[in-house]
CSV table of C-alpha atoms and ligand atoms in Angstrom, one decimal:
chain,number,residue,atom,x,y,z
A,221,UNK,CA,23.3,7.1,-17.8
A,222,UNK,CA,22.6,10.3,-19.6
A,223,UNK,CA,18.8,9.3,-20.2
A,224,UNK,CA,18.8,8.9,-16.5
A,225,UNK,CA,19.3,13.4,-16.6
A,226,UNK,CA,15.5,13.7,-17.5
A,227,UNK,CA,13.2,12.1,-15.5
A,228,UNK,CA,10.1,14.1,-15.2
A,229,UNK,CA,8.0,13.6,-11.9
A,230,UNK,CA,4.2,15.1,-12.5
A,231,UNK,CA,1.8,15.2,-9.7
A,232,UNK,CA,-1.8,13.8,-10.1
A,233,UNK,CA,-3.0,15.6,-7.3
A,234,UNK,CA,-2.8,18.6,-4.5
A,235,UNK,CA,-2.5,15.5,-2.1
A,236,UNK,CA,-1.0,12.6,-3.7
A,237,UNK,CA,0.4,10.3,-5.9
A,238,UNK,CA,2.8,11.4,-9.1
A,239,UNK,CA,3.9,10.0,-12.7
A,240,UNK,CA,7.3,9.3,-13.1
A,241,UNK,CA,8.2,9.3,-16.6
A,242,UNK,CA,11.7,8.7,-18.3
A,243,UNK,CA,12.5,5.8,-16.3
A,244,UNK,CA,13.7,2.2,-17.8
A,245,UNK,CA,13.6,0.7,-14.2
A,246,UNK,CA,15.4,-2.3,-15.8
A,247,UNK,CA,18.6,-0.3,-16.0
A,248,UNK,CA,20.7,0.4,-12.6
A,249,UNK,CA,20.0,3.9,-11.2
A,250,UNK,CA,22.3,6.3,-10.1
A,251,UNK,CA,22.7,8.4,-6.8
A,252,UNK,CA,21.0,11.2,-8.8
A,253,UNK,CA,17.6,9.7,-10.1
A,254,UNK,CA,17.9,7.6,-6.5
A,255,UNK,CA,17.9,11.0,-4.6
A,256,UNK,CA,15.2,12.6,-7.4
A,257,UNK,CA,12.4,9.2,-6.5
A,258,UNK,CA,13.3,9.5,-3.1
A,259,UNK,CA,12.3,13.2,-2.8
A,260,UNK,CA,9.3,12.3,-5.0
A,261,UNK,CA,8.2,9.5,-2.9
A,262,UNK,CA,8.7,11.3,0.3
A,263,UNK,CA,6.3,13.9,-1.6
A,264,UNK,CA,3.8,12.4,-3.5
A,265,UNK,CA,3.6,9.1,-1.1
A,266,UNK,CA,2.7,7.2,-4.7
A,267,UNK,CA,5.0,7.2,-7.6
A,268,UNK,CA,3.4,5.6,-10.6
A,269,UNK,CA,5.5,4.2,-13.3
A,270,UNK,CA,4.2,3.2,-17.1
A,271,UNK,CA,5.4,0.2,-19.9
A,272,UNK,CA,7.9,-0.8,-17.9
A,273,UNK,CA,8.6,-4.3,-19.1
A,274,UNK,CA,9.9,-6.6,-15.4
A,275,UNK,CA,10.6,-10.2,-15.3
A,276,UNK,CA,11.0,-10.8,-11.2
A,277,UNK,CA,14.8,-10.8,-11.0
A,278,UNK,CA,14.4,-7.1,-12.7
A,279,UNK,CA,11.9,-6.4,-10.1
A,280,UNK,CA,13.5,-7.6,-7.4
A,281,UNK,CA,16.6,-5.6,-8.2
A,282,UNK,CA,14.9,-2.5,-8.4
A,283,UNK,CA,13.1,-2.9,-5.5
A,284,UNK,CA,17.0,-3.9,-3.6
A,285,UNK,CA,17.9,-0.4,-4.9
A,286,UNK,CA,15.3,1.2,-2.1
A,287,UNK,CA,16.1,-1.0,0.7
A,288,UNK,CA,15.7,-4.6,2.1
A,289,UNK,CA,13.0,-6.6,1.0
A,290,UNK,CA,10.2,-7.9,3.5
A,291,UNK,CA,8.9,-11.8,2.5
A,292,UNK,CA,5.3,-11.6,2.8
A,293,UNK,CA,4.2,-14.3,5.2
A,294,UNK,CA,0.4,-14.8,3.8
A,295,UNK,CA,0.6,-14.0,0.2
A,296,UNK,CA,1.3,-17.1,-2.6
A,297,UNK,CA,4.9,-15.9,-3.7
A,298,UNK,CA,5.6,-16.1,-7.5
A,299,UNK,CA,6.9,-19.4,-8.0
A,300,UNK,CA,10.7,-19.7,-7.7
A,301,UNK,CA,10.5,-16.1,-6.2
A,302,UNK,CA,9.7,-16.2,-2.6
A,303,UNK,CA,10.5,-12.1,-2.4
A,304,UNK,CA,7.3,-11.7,-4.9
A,305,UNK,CA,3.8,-11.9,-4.5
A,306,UNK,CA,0.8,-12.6,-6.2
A,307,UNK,CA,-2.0,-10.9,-6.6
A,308,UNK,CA,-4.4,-12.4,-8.5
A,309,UNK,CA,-8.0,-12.7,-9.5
A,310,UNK,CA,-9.0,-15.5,-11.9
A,311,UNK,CA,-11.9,-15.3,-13.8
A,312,UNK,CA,-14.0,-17.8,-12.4
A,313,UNK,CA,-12.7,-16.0,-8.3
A,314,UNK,CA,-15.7,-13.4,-7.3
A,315,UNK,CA,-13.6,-11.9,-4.4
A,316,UNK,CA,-10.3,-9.8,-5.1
A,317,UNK,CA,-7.3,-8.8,-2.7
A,318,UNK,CA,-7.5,-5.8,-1.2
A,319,UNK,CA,-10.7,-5.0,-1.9
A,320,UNK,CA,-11.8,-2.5,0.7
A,321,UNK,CA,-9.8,0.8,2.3
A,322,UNK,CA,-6.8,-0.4,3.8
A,323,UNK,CA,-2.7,0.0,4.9
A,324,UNK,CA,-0.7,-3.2,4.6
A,325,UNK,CA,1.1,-4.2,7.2
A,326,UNK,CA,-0.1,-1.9,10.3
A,327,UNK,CA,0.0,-5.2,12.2
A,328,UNK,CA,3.7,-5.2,12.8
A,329,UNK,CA,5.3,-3.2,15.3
A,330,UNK,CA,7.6,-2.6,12.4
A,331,UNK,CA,5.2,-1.9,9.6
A,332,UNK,CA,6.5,-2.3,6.0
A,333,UNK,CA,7.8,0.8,4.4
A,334,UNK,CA,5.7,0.4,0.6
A,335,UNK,CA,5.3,-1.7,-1.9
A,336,UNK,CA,5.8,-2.2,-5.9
A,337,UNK,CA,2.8,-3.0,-7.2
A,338,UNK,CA,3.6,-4.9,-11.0
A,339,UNK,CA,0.8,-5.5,-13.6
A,340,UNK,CA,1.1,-8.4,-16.0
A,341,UNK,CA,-2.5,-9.0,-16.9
A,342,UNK,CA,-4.9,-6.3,-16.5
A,343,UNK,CA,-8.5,-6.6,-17.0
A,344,UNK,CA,-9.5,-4.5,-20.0
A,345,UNK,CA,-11.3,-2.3,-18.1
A,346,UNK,CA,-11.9,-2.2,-14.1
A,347,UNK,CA,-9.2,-3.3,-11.6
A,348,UNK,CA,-8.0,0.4,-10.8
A,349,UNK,CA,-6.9,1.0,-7.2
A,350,UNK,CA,-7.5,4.2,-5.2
A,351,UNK,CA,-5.1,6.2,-3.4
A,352,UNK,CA,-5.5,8.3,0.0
A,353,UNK,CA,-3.4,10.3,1.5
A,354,UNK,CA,-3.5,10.0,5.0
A,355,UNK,CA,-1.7,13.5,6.2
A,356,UNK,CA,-4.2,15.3,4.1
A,357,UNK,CA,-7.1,13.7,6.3
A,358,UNK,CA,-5.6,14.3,9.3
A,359,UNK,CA,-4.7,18.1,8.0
A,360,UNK,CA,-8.6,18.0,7.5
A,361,UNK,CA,-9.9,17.4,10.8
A,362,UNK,CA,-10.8,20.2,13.7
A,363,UNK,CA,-7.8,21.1,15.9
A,364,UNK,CA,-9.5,19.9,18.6
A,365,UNK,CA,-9.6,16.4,17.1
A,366,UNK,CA,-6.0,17.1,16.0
A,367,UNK,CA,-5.0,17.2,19.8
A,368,UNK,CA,-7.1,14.5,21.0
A,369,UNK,CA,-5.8,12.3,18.3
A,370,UNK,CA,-2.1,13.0,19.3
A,371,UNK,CA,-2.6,11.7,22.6
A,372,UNK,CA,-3.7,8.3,21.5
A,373,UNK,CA,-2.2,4.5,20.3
A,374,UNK,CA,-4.3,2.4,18.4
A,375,UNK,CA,-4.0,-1.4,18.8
A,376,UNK,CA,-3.7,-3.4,15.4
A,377,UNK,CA,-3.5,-7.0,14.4
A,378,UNK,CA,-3.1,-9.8,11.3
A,379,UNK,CA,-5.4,-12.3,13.5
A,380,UNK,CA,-8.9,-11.4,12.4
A,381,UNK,CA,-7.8,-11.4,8.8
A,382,UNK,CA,-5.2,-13.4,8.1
A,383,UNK,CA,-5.3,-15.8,11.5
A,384,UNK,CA,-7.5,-19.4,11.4
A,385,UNK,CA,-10.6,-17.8,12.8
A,386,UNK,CA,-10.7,-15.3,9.9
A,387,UNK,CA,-14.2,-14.8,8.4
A,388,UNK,CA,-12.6,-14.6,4.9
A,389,UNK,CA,-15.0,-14.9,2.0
A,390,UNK,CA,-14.5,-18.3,0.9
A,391,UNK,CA,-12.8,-18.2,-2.4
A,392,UNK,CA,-10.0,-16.0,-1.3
A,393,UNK,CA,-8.8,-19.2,0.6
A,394,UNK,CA,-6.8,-20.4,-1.6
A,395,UNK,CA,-4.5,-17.3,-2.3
A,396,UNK,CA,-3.6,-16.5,1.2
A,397,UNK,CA,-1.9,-19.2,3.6
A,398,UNK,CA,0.0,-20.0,6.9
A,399,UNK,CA,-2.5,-18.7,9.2
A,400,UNK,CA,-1.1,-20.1,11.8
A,401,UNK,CA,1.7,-17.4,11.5
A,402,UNK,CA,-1.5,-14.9,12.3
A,403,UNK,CA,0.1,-13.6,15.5
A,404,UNK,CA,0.8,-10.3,15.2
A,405,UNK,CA,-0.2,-7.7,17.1
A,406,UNK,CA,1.0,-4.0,17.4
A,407,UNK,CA,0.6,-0.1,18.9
A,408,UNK,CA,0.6,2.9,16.9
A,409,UNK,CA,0.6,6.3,17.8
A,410,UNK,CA,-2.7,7.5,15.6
A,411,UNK,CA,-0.9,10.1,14.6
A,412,UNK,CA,2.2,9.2,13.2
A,413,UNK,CA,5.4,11.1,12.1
A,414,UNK,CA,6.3,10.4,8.7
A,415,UNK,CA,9.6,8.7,8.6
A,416,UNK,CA,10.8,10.4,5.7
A,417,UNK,CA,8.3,13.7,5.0
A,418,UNK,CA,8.3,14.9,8.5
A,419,UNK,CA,4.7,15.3,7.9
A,420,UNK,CA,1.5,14.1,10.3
A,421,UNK,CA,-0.6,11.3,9.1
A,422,UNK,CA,-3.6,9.9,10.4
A,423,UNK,CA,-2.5,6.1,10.9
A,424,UNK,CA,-5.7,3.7,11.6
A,425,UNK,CA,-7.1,1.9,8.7
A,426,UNK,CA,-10.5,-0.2,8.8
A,427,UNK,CA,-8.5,-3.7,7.9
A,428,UNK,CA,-5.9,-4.1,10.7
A,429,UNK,CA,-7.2,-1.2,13.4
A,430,UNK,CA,-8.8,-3.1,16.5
A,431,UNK,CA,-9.5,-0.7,18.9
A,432,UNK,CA,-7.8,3.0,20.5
A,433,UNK,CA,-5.5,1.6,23.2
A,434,UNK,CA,-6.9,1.5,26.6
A,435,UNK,CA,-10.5,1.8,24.9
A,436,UNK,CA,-13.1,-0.9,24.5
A,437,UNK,CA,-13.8,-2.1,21.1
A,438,UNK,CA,-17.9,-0.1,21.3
A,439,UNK,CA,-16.0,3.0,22.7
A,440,UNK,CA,-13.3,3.1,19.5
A,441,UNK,CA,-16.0,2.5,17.3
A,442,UNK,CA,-17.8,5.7,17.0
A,443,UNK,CA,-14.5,7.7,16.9
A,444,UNK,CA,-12.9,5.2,14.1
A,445,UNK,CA,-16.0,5.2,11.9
A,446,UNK,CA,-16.0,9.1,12.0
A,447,UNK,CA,-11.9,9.0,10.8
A,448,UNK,CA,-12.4,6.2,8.1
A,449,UNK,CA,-16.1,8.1,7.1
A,450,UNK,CA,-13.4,11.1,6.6
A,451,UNK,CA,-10.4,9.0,5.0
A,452,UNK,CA,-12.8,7.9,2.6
A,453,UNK,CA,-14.1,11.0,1.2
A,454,UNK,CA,-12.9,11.2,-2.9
A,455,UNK,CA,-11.1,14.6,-2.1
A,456,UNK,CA,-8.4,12.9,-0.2
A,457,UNK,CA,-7.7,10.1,-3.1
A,458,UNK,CA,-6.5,9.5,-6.3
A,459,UNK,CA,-7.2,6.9,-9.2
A,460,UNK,CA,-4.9,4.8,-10.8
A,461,UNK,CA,-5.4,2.9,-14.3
A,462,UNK,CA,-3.4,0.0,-14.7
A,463,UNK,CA,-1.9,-1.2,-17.9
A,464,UNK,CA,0.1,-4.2,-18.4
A,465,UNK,CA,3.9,-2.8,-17.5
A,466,UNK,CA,2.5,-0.6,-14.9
A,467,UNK,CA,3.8,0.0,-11.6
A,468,UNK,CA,2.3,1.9,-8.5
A,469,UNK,CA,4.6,2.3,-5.7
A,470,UNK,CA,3.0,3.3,-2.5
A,471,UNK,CA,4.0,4.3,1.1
A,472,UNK,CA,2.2,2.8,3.4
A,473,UNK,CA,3.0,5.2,6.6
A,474,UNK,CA,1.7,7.7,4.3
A,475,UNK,CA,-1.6,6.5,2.7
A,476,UNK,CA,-4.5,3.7,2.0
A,477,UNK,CA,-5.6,1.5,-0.5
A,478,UNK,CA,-8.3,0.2,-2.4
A,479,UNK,CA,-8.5,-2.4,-5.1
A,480,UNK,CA,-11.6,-2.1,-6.9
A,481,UNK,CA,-13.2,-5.3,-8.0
A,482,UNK,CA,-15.3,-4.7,-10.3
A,483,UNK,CA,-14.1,-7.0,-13.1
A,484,UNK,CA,-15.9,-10.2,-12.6
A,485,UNK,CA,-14.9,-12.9,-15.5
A,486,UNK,CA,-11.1,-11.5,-16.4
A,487,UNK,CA,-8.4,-12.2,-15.4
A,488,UNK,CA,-6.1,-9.6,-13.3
A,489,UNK,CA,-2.4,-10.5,-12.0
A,490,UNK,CA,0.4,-8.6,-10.6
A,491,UNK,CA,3.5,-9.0,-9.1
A,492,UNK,CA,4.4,-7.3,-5.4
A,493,UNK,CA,7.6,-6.7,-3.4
A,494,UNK,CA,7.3,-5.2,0.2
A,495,UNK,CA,9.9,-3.1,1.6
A,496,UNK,CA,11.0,-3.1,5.1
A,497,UNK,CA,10.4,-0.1,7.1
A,498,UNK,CA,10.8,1.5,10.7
A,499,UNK,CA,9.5,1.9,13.9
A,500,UNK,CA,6.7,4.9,13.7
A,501,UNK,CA,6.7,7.6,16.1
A,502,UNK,CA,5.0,10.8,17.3
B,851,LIG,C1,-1.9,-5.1,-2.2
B,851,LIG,C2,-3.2,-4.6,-2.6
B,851,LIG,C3,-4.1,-3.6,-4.6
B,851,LIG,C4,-4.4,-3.9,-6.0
B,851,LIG,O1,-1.2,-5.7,-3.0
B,851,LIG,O2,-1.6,-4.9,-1.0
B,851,LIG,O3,-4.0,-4.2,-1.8
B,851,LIG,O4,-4.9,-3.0,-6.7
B,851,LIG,N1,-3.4,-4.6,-3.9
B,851,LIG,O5,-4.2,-5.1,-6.4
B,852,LIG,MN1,-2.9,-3.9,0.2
């Protein structure tokens, strides 16, 4: 384990996200490099990994090191593996996953803690996914916003994106399924504790966020285009380049993300495990 003693952690930003380096995440970790990603995830809110070389029972057993996987009800799983998902843009597909600001998950009363993001085949260049930290917005914003803000829920759902009345561009059909399990809905404060940094976070995202509780969907409008205007703003995010063996791990109490898709005629595939997370608080 001795190679295990020198992991070096180095932030890519003020706000967010961190390289991890000196990590073979095939090999078992112990409590100590455990307790070191912990603090650095709790941290940074993204850890990104390099040449790491997975197949999914690797994966999988890395991800079991964090906590209890969550089976993704909408994604294609990875054939034999129905704890990992694809994502994945053929070269003839125009539209990509995840293409547009966004939190996974925000739909369940229990959201999903993060996920490990896997690349096998990267384009040779595009396909590199933004980062936001969502504390760093809210620590942003007037204090008079701040208070309002703390006084609200936010009602979220999987129905208009994932549900059988979805208006989902047409060739991203045939990677998503089970619409019928579409159901979901869920309140949020909008200002979230973190579970594990303590910290505030902004939590409404423009994917899954219907309206402010108790608010008609033209009255949250105006106040949610003004936070996601704000989220959005390139100060707050961070960029990360994929290579094949890469691996982003993101919290997703903590931040949004973007896929860019601006790759059209390669190929781009990656492998994802979900972890389960907790009930978010005030
Ligand atoms: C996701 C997602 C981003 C990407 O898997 O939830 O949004 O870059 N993916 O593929
Ligand atoms: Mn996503």
């Amino acid at each position: 384990m001795a190679a295990y003693q020198h992991i070096t952690v180095e932030a890519c930003t003020d706000h967010l996200g961190a390289e991890v380096a000196g990590l073979d995440l095939r090999q078992p970790l112990n409590d100590e490099v455990l307790g070191e990603l912990r603090a650095a995830y709790s941290q940074h809110s993204v850890l990104f990994f390099r040449d790491q070389d997975l197949t999914p029972e690797e994966h999988i057993r890395f991800a079991q090191s964090w906590g209890e996987i969550n089976i993704n009800r909408f994604f294609t799983a990875v054939e034999g593996y129905p704890q990992v998902a694809e994502v994945r843009k053929e070269p003839d597909q125009q539209v990509n996953i995840g293409g547009g600001w966004h939190t996974d998950h925000s739909y369940d009363q229990i959201p999903a803690l993060g996920s490990m993001l896997y690349a096998r085949q990267v384009p040779p260049r595009g396909g590199d996914t933004l980062f936001a930290s969502m504390s760093a917005v809210f620590d942003g914003l007037s204090d008079g916003l701040k208070a309002t803000l703390e006084g609200l829920n936010a009602v979220h759902s999987s129905r208009h994106v994932f549900g059988a009345a979805a208006n989902r561009p047409g060739d991203l059909n045939s990677r998503l399924g089970n619409a019928e399990a579409a159901t979901q809905d869920a309140i949020h404060p909008v200002v979230i504790r973190h579970p594990l940094s303590g910290r505030k976070v902004l939590y409404v995202n423009p994917a899954f966020t219907r309206h402010i509780e108790g608010w008609t969907d033209l009255e949250s409008a105006p106040l949610l285009t003004y936070l996601y205007q704000q989220a959005g703003r390139p100060e707050y995010s961070v960029r990360f380049r994929w290579q094949p063996g890469s691996m982003a791990f993101w919290d997703n109490r903590a931040t949004w993300h973007y896929a860019l898709n601006d790759y059209q005629g390669e190929r781009r595939l990656m492998h994802r495990i979900t972890l389960e997370g907790c009930e978010l608080g005030r």
